[in-house]
Amino acid sequence: MASQVMSVAEVEAQLRRHQEKELLRLVVVGSVDDGKSTLIGRLLHDTNGVYDDQLSAVKRASTQAGMEIDFSLFTDGLKAEREQGITIDVAYRYFSTERRKFIIADTPGHIQYTRNMATGASTANVGLILIDARLGVLQQSRRHAYIASLLGIPHLAVAVNKMDLVDWNQDVFQRICDDFRKFAAQLDFKDVTFVPVSALKGDNIVERSERAPWYEGPSILGYLETVPIAADRNLQDFRYPVQYVIRPHLNYRGFAAEIASGKVSKGDPILVLPSRQRTRVASIDTYEGSVESASAPLSVTLTLTDEVDVSRGDMLVHPDSVPSVNNRFEATLVWMHQKPLDPQKSYLLKQTTQLQRVEIEQIVSRTNLDTLQAEPCETLELNDIGTVRVRANRPLFFDPYRQNRRTGAFILIDSLGNGTVAAGVILASSSGAGARGQAAPGQHSMVSPRERQERLGQRGMVVLLSGLPGAGKTELAYAAERLLYDRGHVALVVDAGDRPGGAAAPTEPAQPSEAVLDLCRRAADAGLIVLLAFAAPSAVGRTLGQTAIGSDRWLEIAVNAPLERRRAAASDFYARHSTPLYEPPAAPAATVDLGAHSSEAAARLIVDLLEQRGVFSPR
Amino acid sequence: MGAAVTDRVPNTPVAAGAPRAPLDLQSRLSHLRQLESESIHIIREVAAEFENPVMMYSIGKDSSVMARLALKAFHPAKPPFPFLHIDTTWKFREMIEFRNWFAQENGLELIVHTNQEGLRENINPFDHGSQKYTHIMKTQALLQALSKGGFDAAFGGARRDEERSRAKERIYSFRDRYGQWDPKNQRPELWNLYNGKLQKHENIRVFPLSNWTELDIWLYIHLENIPIVPLYFAKERPVVKRDGAWIMVDDDRIPLEPGEKPVLKSVRFRTLGCYPLTGADLSTAVTLPEIIGEMLATRHSERSGRLIDHDEDASMEAKKREGYF
Ligand SMILES: Nc1nc2c(ncn2[C@@H]2O[C@H](COP(=O)(O)OP(=O)(O)O)[C@@H](O)[C@H]2O)c(=O)[nH]1
């Protein structure tokens, strides 16, 4: 193995170039016989991605088939496995040039295409779709593009293959480009590039070919080496899903994670989710020493200036860019398992470093993969794609997948068999405006929660004052509203309109309806502190309320008063009901007894509680 | 090659350098930094979600990289799991020396396991053939050690580019209680979201280096100044030619054919295992840049030096199903 002699300086220079390469992940898709194996084999072969011993094995096999080199054989090994019934979702291939290292996700299997392609696409920077020049844009091609877009691949390249069989006819190529462009306009790619190629002959694969003088773009490899991917990373929103707590001794507590997005610097203010405690970055530690700042996707360790309680599954963020905190959201699922979705069952959900139990509240629709239209359905089966509403036990910290491929993605796990049954991308919070379908541009609020918070000096909150009729809930609500106003805050009282002496005398202790909860949510979205004075007698009903609003902005206060006081205040009601139905809150944030305290004193307690929860911004 | 360059080579392991100056994490992210971060993520994820992980330590270059990544993942703490070496008793002597130094230098908990039964029966590659020998002294030994330690996750340093059947291997590879791999029962892996839920009696093998290539490994060793066994560097060593491969005569246990005489050749190893089964490459590369230079020029896959893979077609696949890494 004598090497071609290179000088040390030459080697060192080459080394530096290799050490500074970028990494690009590519998923290659095509229908059977479009030439996918041939194209990948070409790329590997022509970039020295195959070794001599592999090459001679392929040459031997090719000669048997009467060819010089059958490039498709470099990536076989999957064909045999398919015959043995082995499920392979993706095979990975590697090659590199001096500019970039490439990881190709090669997704075989025709029956399970959706599942396989979704797997390969989940991490891809670039999707490469093959189209047979003779056949043009088929239903399949559209489907592939749709899945690529769903999984958030930013850049798409379309290789129009077998150009040698259509005499390198420019019109054929142009027609395919036009067809495809029309369709792709509905999808979400940053850019779509078309390359006329012959994988078999090697035209426009590595080198530009002279056979298409009318084509001015790059070869496939030229494109792959230059398509700009650095800007695709979300470097705006700092998301740090804590993975592991490092405690070598009592004086060090480091929080280890892979930065999911954004950038962090020493001294940055930090908001801890879900506790909403505030602190600062004391240091960013690595094996090589501390650094001033770090950005996604590096794995680092943070220490904080305060002794805050942080564990795996929590998320550290910047207070001025907070993700959605909600346990309900709408998502698109790719179903990956033989057993169809069972809405009666609970599943495990893994998102960032959180693992928790979820239910599928509703199956909204399934995408017909031929028409790409949504249609109603009962369930989702293997390789189906559909939209669902998910409810988790605890709030998740997420961003819509469109904005953040790390915090907007999840997998579902069968809680009995433990298999991975679905991949999901989050569309939006379920209770959020425009949850039914994505809001069109301009139809959602242009004011961010952070801006509201800055203007109002508070964040939105719903305080449920729950208690029996006549306990004094509404009186307390107005007392709290006055006190908040006096301190420069903005509140809104929402009650059942069933106050004694009010228009309608109560017949039942009132439960806030969906419409009432919707109003509260909107008010809280707008940054108001809602004082919701409702009997809210059932525990399930209160949980529903908490879920609709989001538990991080929901506070339950139990309001009590002695029977005499209640009777006096709601005599009509108590004349008819001796023991009204009421399940007292199991774990209210506070219990106030309006027999023992004045409304004003109770209101002060509530405002203090809000203060402790960090509802008011320091000014 | 001048002495100035050779000085940097860890001829004795202790000569290995400390990590270089702190990285500029701001700079454009190189593929090595990205691979590093992804591997650290996997190692931390397993440490967080499994009860009793262990890291396989085979002393080779991949193990050296994997161990460095584990040290990085939990710094300033030590990795929260032990390291396991399956000692067939046929490793190169320099490997064992390096292993002991490495564990001590880094304060790692090292478990060394040998199949005692196999040892008693004197199972060796010469009398029993490489297949049977590998099965008893490696595969069996590994399963013994895993079950003895009650480990539910074992990190391995395998890469997908090593040979074809690994291309489709997942990062989390599920095994039944006999350590067997059921290719029909592997889970899809999306994003960086790994499903670590185990059935009773299941355990997993985890391959944090899956996406690294041989070139990446060498570049990283160079970049990070990671100590490796001196056998990777060319030096005059006594070798004999067997089945077209240069086999090093590391001790007198290797039976010489009548008339066969070890010759001194300048050789190095691209991959390290049991010395009677590991072919050497003729080479004069004594520094990392020279090795990488040879790598960039060479056209042989690294496993061509491993006799064990030539036994049967798709042999890795068969071995893996039995529980070999
Ligand atoms: N004429 C011509 N034939 C091609 C080209 N690319 C692939 N083929 C042939 O098309 C057939 C299918 O190719 P293959 O790579 O196996 O397709 P796959 O099923 O997409 O992997 C094989 O017979 C190839 O030789 C091309 O550019 N021109």
Coordinates of N, CA and C in Angstrom, one line a residue, chain A residues 22-86:
Chain A
E22 N -18.4 20.7 5.7 CA -19.7 20.7 6.2 C -20.3 19.3 6.0
L23 N -21.4 19.1 6.8 CA -22.1 17.8 6.7 C -23.4 18.0 6.0
L24 N -23.7 17.3 5.0 CA -25.0 17.4 4.3 C -25.7 16.1 4.3
R25 N -27.0 16.1 4.7 CA -27.8 14.8 4.7 C -28.7 14.9 3.5
L26 N -28.8 13.8 2.8 CA -29.5 13.8 1.6 C -30.4 12.5 1.6
V27 N -31.7 12.7 1.2 CA -32.5 11.5 1.0 C -32.9 11.4 -0.4
V28 N -32.7 10.2 -1.0 CA -32.9 10.0 -2.4 C -34.1 9.2 -2.6
V29 N -35.1 9.6 -3.4 CA -36.3 8.9 -3.6 C -36.7 8.8 -5.0
G30 N -37.3 7.7 -5.3 CA -37.8 7.5 -6.7 C -38.6 6.3 -6.7
S31 N -39.4 6.1 -7.8 CA -40.2 4.9 -8.0 C -39.3 3.8 -8.5
V32 N -39.7 2.6 -8.4 CA -38.9 1.4 -8.9 C -38.5 1.7 -10.3
D33 N -37.2 1.4 -10.6 CA -36.6 1.5 -11.9 C -36.4 2.9 -12.5
D34 N -36.6 3.9 -11.6 CA -36.3 5.3 -12.1 C -34.8 5.5 -12.2
G35 N -34.0 4.6 -11.5 CA -32.6 4.6 -11.6 C -31.9 5.1 -10.4
K36 N -32.6 5.0 -9.3 CA -32.1 5.5 -8.0 C -30.8 4.7 -7.6
S37 N -30.8 3.4 -7.7 CA -29.6 2.7 -7.3 C -28.4 3.0 -8.2
T38 N -28.7 3.2 -9.5 CA -27.7 3.5 -10.5 C -27.1 4.9 -10.2
L39 N -28.0 5.8 -9.8 CA -27.5 7.2 -9.6 C -26.6 7.2 -8.3
I40 N -27.1 6.5 -7.2 CA -26.3 6.5 -6.0 C -25.0 5.8 -6.2
G41 N -25.0 4.7 -6.9 CA -23.8 4.0 -7.2 C -22.8 4.8 -8.0
R42 N -23.3 5.6 -9.0 CA -22.5 6.5 -9.7 C -21.8 7.5 -8.8
L43 N -22.6 8.1 -7.9 CA -22.1 9.2 -7.0 C -21.0 8.6 -6.2
L44 N -21.2 7.4 -5.6 CA -20.2 6.7 -4.7 C -19.0 6.4 -5.5
H45 N -19.2 5.8 -6.7 CA -18.1 5.4 -7.5 C -17.2 6.6 -8.0
D46 N -17.9 7.6 -8.5 CA -17.1 8.7 -9.1 C -16.5 9.6 -8.1
T47 N -16.9 9.5 -6.8 CA -16.3 10.3 -5.8 C -15.4 9.5 -4.9
N48 N -15.0 8.3 -5.4 CA -14.1 7.4 -4.7 C -14.7 6.9 -3.4
G49 N -16.0 6.8 -3.4 CA -16.7 6.3 -2.2 C -16.8 4.8 -2.1
V50 N -16.2 4.1 -3.1 CA -16.1 2.6 -3.0 C -14.7 2.2 -3.1
Y51 N -14.4 1.1 -2.5 CA -13.1 0.6 -2.4 C -12.8 -0.4 -3.5
D52 N -11.5 -0.7 -3.8 CA -11.2 -1.6 -4.8 C -11.8 -3.0 -4.7
D53 N -11.8 -3.5 -3.4 CA -12.3 -4.8 -3.3 C -13.8 -4.9 -3.5
Q54 N -14.5 -3.8 -3.2 CA -15.9 -3.8 -3.5 C -16.1 -3.6 -5.0
L55 N -15.3 -2.8 -5.6 CA -15.4 -2.5 -7.0 C -15.2 -3.8 -7.8
S56 N -14.2 -4.6 -7.4 CA -13.9 -5.8 -8.2 C -15.1 -6.8 -8.0
A57 N -15.7 -6.9 -6.8 CA -16.8 -7.7 -6.6 C -18.0 -7.3 -7.5
V58 N -18.2 -6.0 -7.6 CA -19.3 -5.5 -8.5 C -19.0 -5.8 -9.9
K59 N -17.7 -5.6 -10.3 CA -17.3 -5.9 -11.7 C -17.6 -7.3 -12.1
R60 N -17.2 -8.2 -11.1 CA -17.4 -9.6 -11.4 C -18.9 -9.9 -11.7
A61 N -19.7 -9.4 -10.8 CA -21.2 -9.6 -10.9 C -21.7 -9.0 -12.2
S62 N -21.2 -7.8 -12.5 CA -21.7 -7.1 -13.7 C -21.3 -7.9 -15.0
T63 N -20.1 -8.4 -15.0 CA -19.7 -9.2 -16.2 C -20.7 -10.4 -16.4
Q64 N -21.1 -11.0 -15.3 CA -22.0 -12.1 -15.4 C -23.3 -11.6 -16.1
A65 N -23.7 -10.4 -15.8 CA -24.9 -9.8 -16.4 C -24.7 -9.2 -17.7
G66 N -23.4 -9.3 -18.2 CA -23.1 -8.8 -19.5 C -22.9 -7.3 -19.6
M67 N -22.5 -6.7 -18.4 CA -22.3 -5.2 -18.4 C -20.8 -5.0 -17.9
E68 N -20.3 -3.8 -18.2 CA -19.0 -3.5 -17.7 C -19.1 -3.3 -16.2
I69 N -19.8 -2.2 -15.8 CA -20.1 -2.0 -14.4 C -21.6 -1.7 -14.3
D70 N -22.2 -2.5 -13.5 CA -23.6 -2.2 -13.2 C -23.6 -1.4 -11.8
F71 N -23.7 0.0 -12.0 CA -23.6 0.8 -10.8 C -24.6 0.5 -9.7
S72 N -25.7 0.0 -10.1 CA -26.8 -0.2 -9.1 C -26.4 -1.2 -8.1
L73 N -25.3 -2.0 -8.5 CA -24.9 -3.1 -7.5 C -24.2 -2.6 -6.3
F74 N -23.7 -1.4 -6.4 CA -23.0 -0.9 -5.2 C -23.9 -0.7 -4.0
T75 N -25.2 -0.5 -4.3 CA -26.1 -0.3 -3.2 C -27.0 -1.5 -3.0
D76 N -26.7 -2.6 -3.6 CA -27.7 -3.7 -3.4 C -27.5 -4.3 -2.0
G77 N -27.7 -5.5 -1.8 CA -27.6 -6.0 -0.4 C -28.9 -5.8 0.3
L78 N -29.6 -4.9 -0.3 CA -31.0 -4.6 0.3 C -32.0 -5.5 -0.4
K79 N -31.7 -5.8 -1.7 CA -32.6 -6.6 -2.5 C -32.8 -7.9 -1.9
A80 N -31.7 -8.6 -1.5 CA -31.7 -9.9 -0.9 C -32.5 -9.9 0.4
E81 N -32.3 -8.8 1.1 CA -32.9 -8.7 2.4 C -34.4 -8.6 2.3
R82 N -34.8 -7.9 1.2 CA -36.2 -7.7 1.0 C -36.9 -9.0 0.8
E83 N -36.2 -9.9 0.0 CA -36.7 -11.2 -0.3 C -36.8 -12.0 1.0
Q84 N -35.9 -11.8 1.9 CA -36.0 -12.5 3.2 C -37.0 -12.0 4.1
G85 N -37.7 -10.9 3.7 CA -38.7 -10.3 4.5 C -38.2 -9.4 5.6
I86 N -37.0 -9.0 5.5 CA -36.4 -8.2 6.5 C -36.9 -6.7 6.3

